[in-house]
Amino acid sequence: METAEIARRFLAFFEKNGHTVVPSASLIAEDPTLLLVPAGMVPFKPYFLGQRTPPHATATSVQKCIRTKDIEEVGKTSRHATFFQMLGNFSFGDYFKERAIPLAWELVTTPVEEGGFGIDPERLWVTVYLDDDEAAEIWRDKVGVRPERIQRMGKEENYWDMGVPGPCGPCSEIFYDRGPEYGAEGGPEADENRYIEIWNLVFMQYERGEGSGKDYPILGELPKKNIDTGLGLERLAAVLQGVDNIYETDIIGRVLHRAAELTGTRYGDDEQQDVMLRVVADHVRSAVMLVGDGVRPGNEKAGYVLRRILRRSIRNLRLLSGTDASFLHELTEVSIDAMKDIYPDLLDKAQVIFGVIDTEEKNFADTLRSGTALFNRAAERTRAAGGSTFSGADAFQLHDTYGFPIDLTLEMAAEQGLQVDEDAFTELMTRQKETAKRDAKAKKLGNADISVYARLLDTSGATEFLGYTDHEGEARVLGLIVDGEAVGAARAGDQVEIVLDRTPFYGESGGQLADKGVIEADGRGVADIDDVQKPLPGLFVHRGTVRSGELVLDDTVRAAIDTDRRASVSRSHSATHLIHSALRNALGPSAGQAGSENRPGRLRFDFTAERALGEAELAEVEEEVNTVLAGDIQVRDFQTSLDEALKMGALAMFGEKYGDRVRVVEMSDYSRELCGGTHVGATGQLGVVKLLGESSIGSGVRRVEAAVGIDAFRRLSKESLLVGQLSEQLKTPREELPERIDAMVTRLRAAEKEIERLRAERVLQAAADLAAGARETAGALLVVHRAEDGATGDDLRRLALDVRGRLDADRPVVVAVAGVPKDRPVVVVAANKAANQRGLKAGELVGVAARELGGGGGGKPDVAQGGGTDAGAVDRALSAVEARVATSA
């Protein structure tokens, strides 16, 4: 049975049994205590915690999940994966064990031709919590599972909680027996490799108190008992498709076998290669889903997770193929095709997904080059110091800063005859993981308290937004919140959050900043509003300060926005849509929106792109946008179904959640997007749009910024004034300024080069005198010299080598030269072959000097360079070299 069919049957079964089918939430968690969604129940967490009232008594879903805690185990076991899908059925105080258990058994064992999964009951075992007699009895008496197939397990295996005070309860799990060839008899407690868990039924019936791990008190029963189940889609697919592990199922297996073809390997021939192929298959699919949900590669949070799995994929592909060829584009295509039956929206996002992943693969190739250079310098320092062990600190820096896997460092070190201090590397990795665990634990301890907003939303309903047509209106005060607590009144000076039944204020969303304005109770009090947020969908929370008097619950008030600010922000928002269309016309559909901000008179627009735009392309985009403005196209908005909007070509932003009904904003056929923001009535109202620049803000993501309307005019006026001043000062017509400035810059650079040449010559003129003044120290000829400030590192290096070359090559010679270019001290040491034979090596001597300077350095035995931060220690650094030579006899 194909994976997509398993998911379809699961949802159909529970829908037939009265459950509402809920689509998967985004992988990007709304819960501020989480980075990504790690479990199927996460989107329902506010209902289980009582923070929000569930819209349905029961629900079922196929939830996308990401877990990276055990990323190092991916590919090594039959069950670990970073991306997986959790089938679940949920009851919010509706039914409990007596229905959840029989439903699970019915679906799993019902014959395929009758809509079930058709698993032989004789292959199934179940576990229950130690003292959960109720669940054991239902399994035995109602379902008919033989008592010897029901095993009781402890708190670690069969008890669930959220890691914080709140709901908890026992679990019951269904295991599938893979057969004697996979391990020992005796059920799950005997061998969890043979007996694999496929479904976990969680019975939330108690409230837990404070504690750590599984050591906490039970405070009592919950007023409403809940059901949360999780059936691993990939694990069940492995069982129903008769394969050994999840990597060989129909969806993941397609990527795995294509990776084998591309790299010239064959799955099943070599265990080490098999692990790498499984890692690639898992990680490519994970990357596709993360990018599809709006994540972009970066150095922190979800972006770091994406970057890490992509780089692990690239590294494994290079090891498998023995080449630096690019394979991710084709594997991404295979993965999208394999997943499209479950997630058809991947086809619409395909070009953006390709663009992001292709760019990261290219960037990592550049990173590998940079990291390799760092490795070579560190290896050179190791050999120069006479060592044979590459430091664990350097290996960790390569891993942490450049994304170098440790196996790459080990391989490169072995090629140069070096070992790696793996113990030190492991210690540093352990420290990092412990820090990460502490951070994760700290995050778990808190759960954003949105209950005060949830109660308002539940009791009063969503806020009616008037702002598309009205700039002010009468409203009723439904809620007042001061210092996180609901209050009956807010008085002068209070920082207050105000919830109204209706409002003209736009709440910050979709890149558009919130409105500002006032809320006034006639003759009673006035509050200045400087921000509006929507902590829950449909709930507008006005944040500001009570200027005078007081506002009281149930007051009738007048809410009025700053209309000039609204008009300016609306112009920026409409300009954003136009720039988006112009960029797509210039770069193709892969230029997808990756974020935006619309503020008064200014905007920024982030988009996916594999390369920078040249000045000529930016000029064309700007001209195209302003041509549309001159056409004074009417801006129209209307509501329709999501399907209909997408059919007519309306663009949707990645990461945004849309309901069944959506608002479309269109400017003729030039621009058509799903958007809840405010806009101008016609494009001519924008006046003018001036692009201010384009830059990179991350892997595969670029940003343009622009001024709009009067702000754009002021910018152009300022630039015109500046050009006029230059024209006057240089006595050159405006149109000839580029050539005149270019000629001046050329002459200036030539002069700087000549000055540099003369200065270098002056430094080298000292070589003969320095050589003549060499003094004998412990049988060696020694020269130490402080050059004039400003001499570059290259000057010092040339001087040291010149002096060394003038001295007797048959005698040990050491030359140490130091200077302070650009406020940072540099020292260069040159030693000849005779000195090396005496144990005087440049790399070691530079280290002696650099320590005095508060830094480090290294190089070959014959010449080495170092530096530091203490410019006042140059003389001490040279004295340290002199002292080291003096003790070498």
mmCIF file of C-alpha atoms in Angstrom, residues 505-819:
data_model
loop_
_atom_site.group_PDB
_atom_site.id
_atom_site.type_symbol
_atom_site.label_atom_id
_atom_site.label_comp_id
_atom_site.label_asym_id
_atom_site.label_seq_id
_atom_site.Cartn_x
_atom_site.Cartn_y
_atom_site.Cartn_z
ATOM 1 C CA PHE A 505 -6.962 49.966 12.990
ATOM 2 C CA TYR A 506 -4.914 47.594 10.837
ATOM 3 C CA GLY A 507 -3.120 44.962 12.927
ATOM 4 C CA GLU A 508 0.487 44.313 11.878
ATOM 5 C CA SER A 509 0.577 41.386 9.451
ATOM 6 C CA GLY A 510 1.641 40.437 5.951
ATOM 7 C CA GLY A 511 4.610 42.785 6.186
ATOM 8 C CA GLN A 512 2.433 45.870 6.724
ATOM 9 C CA LEU A 513 3.086 47.826 9.909
ATOM 10 C CA ALA A 514 0.189 48.570 12.216
ATOM 11 C CA ASP A 515 -1.832 51.768 12.216
ATOM 12 C CA LYS A 516 -1.416 54.427 14.883
ATOM 13 C CA GLY A 517 -4.100 56.741 16.205
ATOM 14 C CA VAL A 518 -6.367 57.353 19.189
ATOM 15 C CA ILE A 519 -9.173 55.644 21.064
ATOM 16 C CA GLU A 520 -11.369 58.145 22.877
ATOM 17 C CA ALA A 521 -14.257 57.702 25.292
ATOM 18 C CA ASP A 522 -16.291 60.891 24.914
ATOM 19 C CA GLY A 523 -15.515 63.188 27.840
ATOM 20 C CA ARG A 524 -13.975 60.337 29.815
ATOM 21 C CA GLY A 525 -10.516 59.408 28.579
ATOM 22 C CA VAL A 526 -8.138 59.203 25.631
ATOM 23 C CA ALA A 527 -5.524 56.561 24.760
ATOM 24 C CA ASP A 528 -2.768 57.033 22.173
ATOM 25 C CA ILE A 529 -2.351 53.825 20.146
ATOM 26 C CA ASP A 530 1.104 53.108 18.744
ATOM 27 C CA ASP A 531 0.804 49.423 17.830
ATOM 28 C CA VAL A 532 -1.854 46.842 16.954
ATOM 29 C CA GLN A 533 -1.145 43.109 17.066
ATOM 30 C CA LYS A 534 -3.158 39.935 16.473
ATOM 31 C CA PRO A 535 -1.950 37.392 19.060
ATOM 32 C CA LEU A 536 -4.751 35.054 17.964
ATOM 33 C CA PRO A 537 -6.381 34.916 14.534
ATOM 34 C CA GLY A 538 -9.197 37.447 14.353
ATOM 35 C CA LEU A 539 -8.363 39.235 17.637
ATOM 36 C CA PHE A 540 -7.048 42.819 17.295
ATOM 37 C CA VAL A 541 -5.173 44.075 20.366
ATOM 38 C CA HIS A 542 -4.552 47.842 20.429
ATOM 39 C CA ARG A 543 -1.453 48.766 22.447
ATOM 40 C CA GLY A 544 -0.780 52.225 23.768
ATOM 41 C CA THR A 545 -0.866 54.630 26.688
ATOM 42 C CA VAL A 546 -3.822 56.282 28.387
ATOM 43 C CA ARG A 547 -3.102 59.989 27.799
ATOM 44 C CA SER A 548 -5.793 61.350 30.100
ATOM 45 C CA GLY A 549 -8.799 60.281 32.099
ATOM 46 C CA GLU A 550 -9.684 56.613 32.026
ATOM 47 C CA LEU A 551 -11.110 53.930 29.782
ATOM 48 C CA VAL A 552 -13.622 51.536 31.309
ATOM 49 C CA LEU A 553 -14.789 48.092 30.237
ATOM 50 C CA ASP A 554 -17.938 48.272 28.098
ATOM 51 C CA ASP A 555 -17.274 51.944 27.258
ATOM 52 C CA THR A 556 -18.468 53.137 23.873
ATOM 53 C CA VAL A 557 -15.467 54.767 22.231
ATOM 54 C CA ARG A 558 -14.404 56.453 19.005
ATOM 55 C CA ALA A 559 -11.446 54.744 17.337
ATOM 56 C CA ALA A 560 -9.606 56.851 14.754
ATOM 57 C CA ILE A 561 -6.424 56.124 12.843
ATOM 58 C CA ASP A 562 -3.703 58.502 11.653
ATOM 59 C CA THR A 563 -4.913 58.831 8.063
ATOM 60 C CA ASP A 564 -1.704 60.345 6.686
ATOM 61 C CA ARG A 565 0.305 57.454 8.067
ATOM 62 C CA ARG A 566 -2.209 54.915 6.696
ATOM 63 C CA ALA A 567 -2.067 56.502 3.223
ATOM 64 C CA SER A 568 1.727 56.430 3.237
ATOM 65 C CA VAL A 569 1.889 52.798 4.405
ATOM 66 C CA SER A 570 -0.716 51.795 1.814
ATOM 67 C CA ARG A 571 1.385 53.359 -0.949
ATOM 68 C CA SER A 572 4.372 51.304 0.218
ATOM 69 C CA HIS A 573 2.283 48.125 0.285
ATOM 70 C CA SER A 574 0.961 48.638 -3.236
ATOM 71 C CA ALA A 575 4.502 49.413 -4.427
ATOM 72 C CA THR A 576 5.647 46.108 -2.912
ATOM 73 C CA HIS A 577 3.183 44.201 -5.093
ATOM 74 C CA LEU A 578 4.382 46.033 -8.189
ATOM 75 C CA ILE A 579 8.054 45.408 -7.393
ATOM 76 C CA HIS A 580 7.263 41.724 -6.847
ATOM 77 C CA SER A 581 5.717 41.469 -10.317
ATOM 78 C CA ALA A 582 8.579 43.387 -11.946
ATOM 79 C CA LEU A 583 11.166 41.124 -10.291
ATOM 80 C CA ARG A 584 9.314 38.025 -11.478
ATOM 81 C CA ASN A 585 9.284 39.460 -14.987
ATOM 82 C CA ALA A 586 13.044 40.038 -14.752
ATOM 83 C CA LEU A 587 14.102 36.813 -13.005
ATOM 84 C CA GLY A 588 11.271 34.381 -13.632
ATOM 85 C CA PRO A 589 8.820 32.702 -11.229
ATOM 86 C CA SER A 590 11.660 31.543 -8.943
ATOM 87 C CA ALA A 591 11.764 35.115 -7.562
ATOM 88 C CA GLY A 592 9.273 34.276 -4.843
ATOM 89 C CA GLN A 593 8.461 36.569 -1.960
ATOM 90 C CA ALA A 594 10.428 35.708 1.199
ATOM 91 C CA GLY A 595 9.269 38.558 3.419
ATOM 92 C CA SER A 596 8.520 42.271 3.348
ATOM 93 C CA GLU A 597 8.020 45.347 5.463
ATOM 94 C CA ASN A 598 5.801 48.261 4.478
ATOM 95 C CA ARG A 599 6.258 51.418 6.519
ATOM 96 C CA PRO A 600 5.444 55.067 5.842
ATOM 97 C CA GLY A 601 7.241 56.090 2.651
ATOM 98 C CA ARG A 602 9.640 53.135 2.650
ATOM 99 C CA LEU A 603 9.563 49.439 1.938
ATOM 100 C CA ARG A 604 11.795 46.440 1.831
ATOM 101 C CA PHE A 605 11.039 43.338 -0.175
ATOM 102 C CA ASP A 606 12.855 40.020 0.268
ATOM 103 C CA PHE A 607 12.843 37.498 -2.542
ATOM 104 C CA THR A 608 14.499 34.241 -3.540
ATOM 105 C CA ALA A 609 17.187 34.543 -6.192
ATOM 106 C CA GLU A 610 20.308 32.649 -7.179
ATOM 107 C CA ARG A 611 22.286 35.787 -8.033
ATOM 108 C CA ALA A 612 22.486 39.510 -7.494
ATOM 109 C CA LEU A 613 20.751 41.910 -9.831
ATOM 110 C CA GLY A 614 23.049 44.194 -11.796
ATOM 111 C CA GLU A 615 22.570 47.944 -11.858
ATOM 112 C CA ALA A 616 21.066 47.765 -15.351
ATOM 113 C CA GLU A 617 18.522 45.120 -14.237
ATOM 114 C CA LEU A 618 17.573 47.192 -11.189
ATOM 115 C CA ALA A 619 17.101 50.207 -13.412
ATOM 116 C CA GLU A 620 14.811 48.178 -15.698
ATOM 117 C CA VAL A 621 12.754 46.955 -12.718
ATOM 118 C CA GLU A 622 12.432 50.532 -11.454
ATOM 119 C CA GLU A 623 11.422 51.823 -14.878
ATOM 120 C CA GLU A 624 8.833 49.065 -15.311
ATOM 121 C CA VAL A 625 7.240 49.855 -11.941
ATOM 122 C CA ASN A 626 7.071 53.585 -12.636
ATOM 123 C CA THR A 627 5.602 52.928 -16.081
ATOM 124 C CA VAL A 628 2.768 51.052 -14.358
ATOM 125 C CA LEU A 629 2.293 54.010 -12.018
ATOM 126 C CA ALA A 630 1.991 56.350 -14.979
ATOM 127 C CA GLY A 631 -0.761 54.131 -16.380
ATOM 128 C CA ASP A 632 -2.859 54.852 -13.263
ATOM 129 C CA ILE A 633 -4.212 51.287 -13.094
ATOM 130 C CA GLN A 634 -7.177 50.755 -10.795
ATOM 131 C CA VAL A 635 -6.464 48.626 -7.708
ATOM 132 C CA ARG A 636 -9.282 46.169 -7.076
ATOM 133 C CA ASP A 637 -9.838 43.782 -4.179
ATOM 134 C CA PHE A 638 -12.378 40.993 -3.843
ATOM 135 C CA GLN A 639 -12.971 37.775 -1.937
ATOM 136 C CA THR A 640 -13.149 34.315 -3.440
ATOM 137 C CA SER A 641 -12.270 30.715 -2.618
ATOM 138 C CA LEU A 642 -8.634 29.780 -2.210
ATOM 139 C CA ASP A 643 -8.841 27.295 -5.085
ATOM 140 C CA GLU A 644 -10.401 29.851 -7.415
ATOM 141 C CA ALA A 645 -7.814 32.478 -6.494
ATOM 142 C CA LEU A 646 -4.940 30.131 -7.245
ATOM 143 C CA LYS A 647 -6.558 29.103 -10.531
ATOM 144 C CA MET A 648 -6.644 32.732 -11.672
ATOM 145 C CA GLY A 649 -2.920 33.017 -10.939
ATOM 146 C CA ALA A 650 -2.994 34.904 -7.639
ATOM 147 C CA LEU A 651 0.338 34.650 -5.835
ATOM 148 C CA ALA A 652 0.415 33.323 -2.274
ATOM 149 C CA MET A 653 3.230 34.051 0.156
ATOM 150 C CA PHE A 654 5.195 31.120 1.598
ATOM 151 C CA GLY A 655 4.599 30.532 5.270
ATOM 152 C CA GLU A 656 1.239 32.319 5.312
ATOM 153 C CA LYS A 657 -1.858 30.423 6.383
ATOM 154 C CA TYR A 658 -4.978 30.949 4.282
ATOM 155 C CA GLY A 659 -8.551 29.947 4.989
ATOM 156 C CA ASP A 660 -11.158 28.709 2.533
ATOM 157 C CA ARG A 661 -12.063 32.317 1.648
ATOM 158 C CA VAL A 662 -9.279 34.673 0.671
ATOM 159 C CA ARG A 663 -8.901 38.312 -0.333
ATOM 160 C CA VAL A 664 -7.325 39.007 -3.710
ATOM 161 C CA VAL A 665 -5.710 42.351 -4.561
ATOM 162 C CA GLU A 666 -5.176 42.914 -8.276
ATOM 163 C CA MET A 667 -3.816 45.671 -10.471
ATOM 164 C CA SER A 668 -5.223 44.714 -13.862
ATOM 165 C CA ASP A 669 -3.326 41.679 -15.150
ATOM 166 C CA TYR A 670 0.012 43.085 -14.028
ATOM 167 C CA SER A 671 -0.243 42.009 -10.368
ATOM 168 C CA ARG A 672 -2.595 39.643 -8.580
ATOM 169 C CA GLU A 673 -1.843 38.453 -5.027
ATOM 170 C CA LEU A 674 -3.561 37.068 -1.959
ATOM 171 C CA CYS A 675 -3.338 39.906 0.540
ATOM 172 C CA GLY A 676 -5.125 41.202 3.625
ATOM 173 C CA GLY A 677 -3.395 44.587 3.623
ATOM 174 C CA THR A 678 -4.541 48.069 2.699
ATOM 175 C CA HIS A 679 -3.778 49.627 -0.688
ATOM 176 C CA VAL A 680 -4.209 52.726 -2.819
ATOM 177 C CA GLY A 681 -7.194 53.123 -5.133
ATOM 178 C CA ALA A 682 -5.071 53.461 -8.279
ATOM 179 C CA THR A 683 -1.361 53.084 -9.018
ATOM 180 C CA GLY A 684 -1.012 56.759 -9.942
ATOM 181 C CA GLN A 685 -1.454 57.628 -6.254
ATOM 182 C CA LEU A 686 2.003 56.210 -5.554
ATOM 183 C CA GLY A 687 3.609 59.166 -7.300
ATOM 184 C CA VAL A 688 7.055 57.684 -7.853
ATOM 185 C CA VAL A 689 9.015 54.624 -6.666
ATOM 186 C CA LYS A 690 12.790 54.866 -6.228
ATOM 187 C CA LEU A 691 14.818 51.683 -5.668
ATOM 188 C CA LEU A 692 17.519 52.381 -3.086
ATOM 189 C CA GLY A 693 19.583 49.234 -3.529
ATOM 190 C CA GLU A 694 19.757 45.454 -3.605
ATOM 191 C CA SER A 695 21.703 43.140 -1.294
ATOM 192 C CA SER A 696 22.001 39.591 0.001
ATOM 193 C CA ILE A 697 20.448 38.803 3.391
ATOM 194 C CA GLY A 698 21.068 35.045 3.405
ATOM 195 C CA SER A 699 21.590 31.998 1.283
ATOM 196 C CA GLY A 700 19.433 32.344 -1.827
ATOM 197 C CA VAL A 701 17.518 35.333 -0.441
ATOM 198 C CA ARG A 702 18.041 38.943 -1.537
ATOM 199 C CA ARG A 703 16.485 42.242 -0.562
ATOM 200 C CA VAL A 704 15.506 45.398 -2.410
ATOM 201 C CA GLU A 705 14.618 48.595 -0.587
ATOM 202 C CA ALA A 706 12.669 51.476 -2.025
ATOM 203 C CA ALA A 707 11.274 54.899 -1.233
ATOM 204 C CA VAL A 708 7.713 55.699 -2.274
ATOM 205 C CA GLY A 709 5.752 58.883 -2.920
ATOM 206 C CA ILE A 710 7.018 62.078 -1.271
ATOM 207 C CA ASP A 711 9.893 60.131 0.333
ATOM 208 C CA ALA A 712 11.033 59.048 -3.131
ATOM 209 C CA PHE A 713 10.763 62.646 -4.363
ATOM 210 C CA ARG A 714 12.878 63.867 -1.435
ATOM 211 C CA ARG A 715 15.471 61.203 -2.159
ATOM 212 C CA LEU A 716 15.663 62.186 -5.829
ATOM 213 C CA SER A 717 15.810 65.869 -4.895
ATOM 214 C CA LYS A 718 18.669 65.224 -2.476
ATOM 215 C CA GLU A 719 20.584 63.230 -5.087
ATOM 216 C CA SER A 720 20.029 65.964 -7.662
ATOM 217 C CA LEU A 721 21.396 68.560 -5.227
ATOM 218 C CA LEU A 722 24.445 66.378 -4.540
ATOM 219 C CA VAL A 723 25.136 65.935 -8.256
ATOM 220 C CA GLY A 724 24.817 69.694 -8.724
ATOM 221 C CA GLN A 725 27.370 70.342 -5.977
ATOM 222 C CA LEU A 726 29.825 67.868 -7.525
ATOM 223 C CA SER A 727 29.330 69.456 -10.926
ATOM 224 C CA GLU A 728 30.078 72.869 -9.469
ATOM 225 C CA GLN A 729 33.146 71.765 -7.499
ATOM 226 C CA LEU A 730 34.669 69.838 -10.386
ATOM 227 C CA LYS A 731 33.685 72.436 -12.978
ATOM 228 C CA THR A 732 32.244 69.637 -15.084
ATOM 229 C CA PRO A 733 28.789 69.295 -16.745
ATOM 230 C CA ARG A 734 26.531 66.775 -15.005
ATOM 231 C CA GLU A 735 26.501 64.362 -17.922
ATOM 232 C CA GLU A 736 30.341 64.243 -17.903
ATOM 233 C CA LEU A 737 30.702 63.587 -14.163
ATOM 234 C CA PRO A 738 31.112 59.762 -14.416
ATOM 235 C CA GLU A 739 34.109 60.073 -16.777
ATOM 236 C CA ARG A 740 35.675 62.882 -14.740
ATOM 237 C CA ILE A 741 35.332 61.012 -11.420
ATOM 238 C CA ASP A 742 36.592 57.789 -12.997
ATOM 239 C CA ALA A 743 39.710 59.605 -14.239
ATOM 240 C CA MET A 744 40.313 61.128 -10.799
ATOM 241 C CA VAL A 745 39.971 57.739 -9.077
ATOM 242 C CA THR A 746 42.382 56.191 -11.586
ATOM 243 C CA ARG A 747 44.993 58.877 -10.886
ATOM 244 C CA LEU A 748 44.503 58.532 -7.133
ATOM 245 C CA ARG A 749 45.009 54.789 -7.228
ATOM 246 C CA ALA A 750 48.143 55.188 -9.336
ATOM 247 C CA ALA A 751 49.490 57.687 -6.818
ATOM 248 C CA GLU A 752 48.723 55.347 -3.908
ATOM 249 C CA LYS A 753 50.563 52.521 -5.665
ATOM 250 C CA GLU A 754 53.576 54.773 -6.244
ATOM 251 C CA ILE A 755 53.592 55.806 -2.587
ATOM 252 C CA GLU A 756 53.386 52.155 -1.575
ATOM 253 C CA ARG A 757 56.298 51.301 -3.873
ATOM 254 C CA LEU A 758 58.475 54.094 -2.498
ATOM 255 C CA ARG A 759 57.665 53.152 1.104
ATOM 256 C CA ALA A 760 58.488 49.485 0.446
ATOM 257 C CA GLU A 761 61.796 50.522 -1.123
ATOM 258 C CA ARG A 762 62.614 52.623 1.932
ATOM 259 C CA VAL A 763 61.912 49.667 4.217
ATOM 260 C CA LEU A 764 64.156 47.398 2.134
ATOM 261 C CA GLN A 765 66.959 49.972 2.075
ATOM 262 C CA ALA A 766 67.627 49.000 5.668
ATOM 263 C CA ALA A 767 68.477 45.412 4.672
ATOM 264 C CA ALA A 768 72.210 45.959 4.067
ATOM 265 C CA ASP A 769 72.712 47.843 7.338
ATOM 266 C CA LEU A 770 70.731 45.233 9.272
ATOM 267 C CA ALA A 771 72.773 42.391 7.801
ATOM 268 C CA ALA A 772 76.002 44.224 8.616
ATOM 269 C CA GLY A 773 74.815 44.647 12.184
ATOM 270 C CA ALA A 774 73.954 40.966 12.759
ATOM 271 C CA ARG A 775 75.277 39.811 16.089
ATOM 272 C CA GLU A 776 76.325 36.365 17.178
ATOM 273 C CA THR A 777 74.063 34.858 19.781
ATOM 274 C CA ALA A 778 74.648 31.313 21.067
ATOM 275 C CA GLY A 779 76.490 30.429 17.871
ATOM 276 C CA ALA A 780 73.818 31.846 15.566
ATOM 277 C CA LEU A 781 73.681 35.088 13.592
ATOM 278 C CA LEU A 782 70.701 37.048 14.915
ATOM 279 C CA VAL A 783 68.984 40.171 13.580
ATOM 280 C CA VAL A 784 66.026 41.751 15.379
ATOM 281 C CA HIS A 785 64.493 44.938 13.995
ATOM 282 C CA ARG A 786 61.445 47.111 14.523
ATOM 283 C CA ALA A 787 60.357 48.641 11.246
ATOM 284 C CA GLU A 788 58.662 52.004 10.961
ATOM 285 C CA ASP A 789 54.936 52.013 11.648
ATOM 286 C CA GLY A 790 52.820 51.558 8.545
ATOM 287 C CA ALA A 791 55.032 48.901 6.969
ATOM 288 C CA THR A 792 52.779 46.106 5.721
ATOM 289 C CA GLY A 793 53.108 42.435 6.524
ATOM 290 C CA ASP A 794 54.400 41.846 2.999
ATOM 291 C CA ASP A 795 57.048 44.572 3.502
ATOM 292 C CA LEU A 796 58.210 42.914 6.707
ATOM 293 C CA ARG A 797 58.312 39.503 5.065
ATOM 294 C CA ARG A 798 60.392 40.773 2.134
ATOM 295 C CA LEU A 799 62.775 42.572 4.495
ATOM 296 C CA ALA A 800 63.290 39.488 6.681
ATOM 297 C CA LEU A 801 64.023 37.286 3.654
ATOM 298 C CA ASP A 802 66.336 39.897 2.135
ATOM 299 C CA VAL A 803 68.386 40.191 5.325
ATOM 300 C CA ARG A 804 68.545 36.404 5.728
ATOM 301 C CA GLY A 805 69.789 36.082 2.138
ATOM 302 C CA ARG A 806 72.670 38.488 2.802
ATOM 303 C CA LEU A 807 74.058 36.426 5.715
ATOM 304 C CA ASP A 808 76.320 33.359 5.717
ATOM 305 C CA ALA A 809 74.165 30.407 4.640
ATOM 306 C CA ASP A 810 76.550 27.938 6.329
ATOM 307 C CA ARG A 811 75.888 29.389 9.753
ATOM 308 C CA PRO A 812 72.576 29.385 11.665
ATOM 309 C CA VAL A 813 70.715 32.604 10.827
ATOM 310 C CA VAL A 814 67.570 34.008 12.463
ATOM 311 C CA VAL A 815 65.975 37.290 11.393
ATOM 312 C CA ALA A 816 62.997 38.721 13.340
ATOM 313 C CA VAL A 817 61.258 41.835 12.015
ATOM 314 C CA ALA A 818 58.203 43.503 13.546
ATOM 315 C CA GLY A 819 56.014 46.508 12.814
#
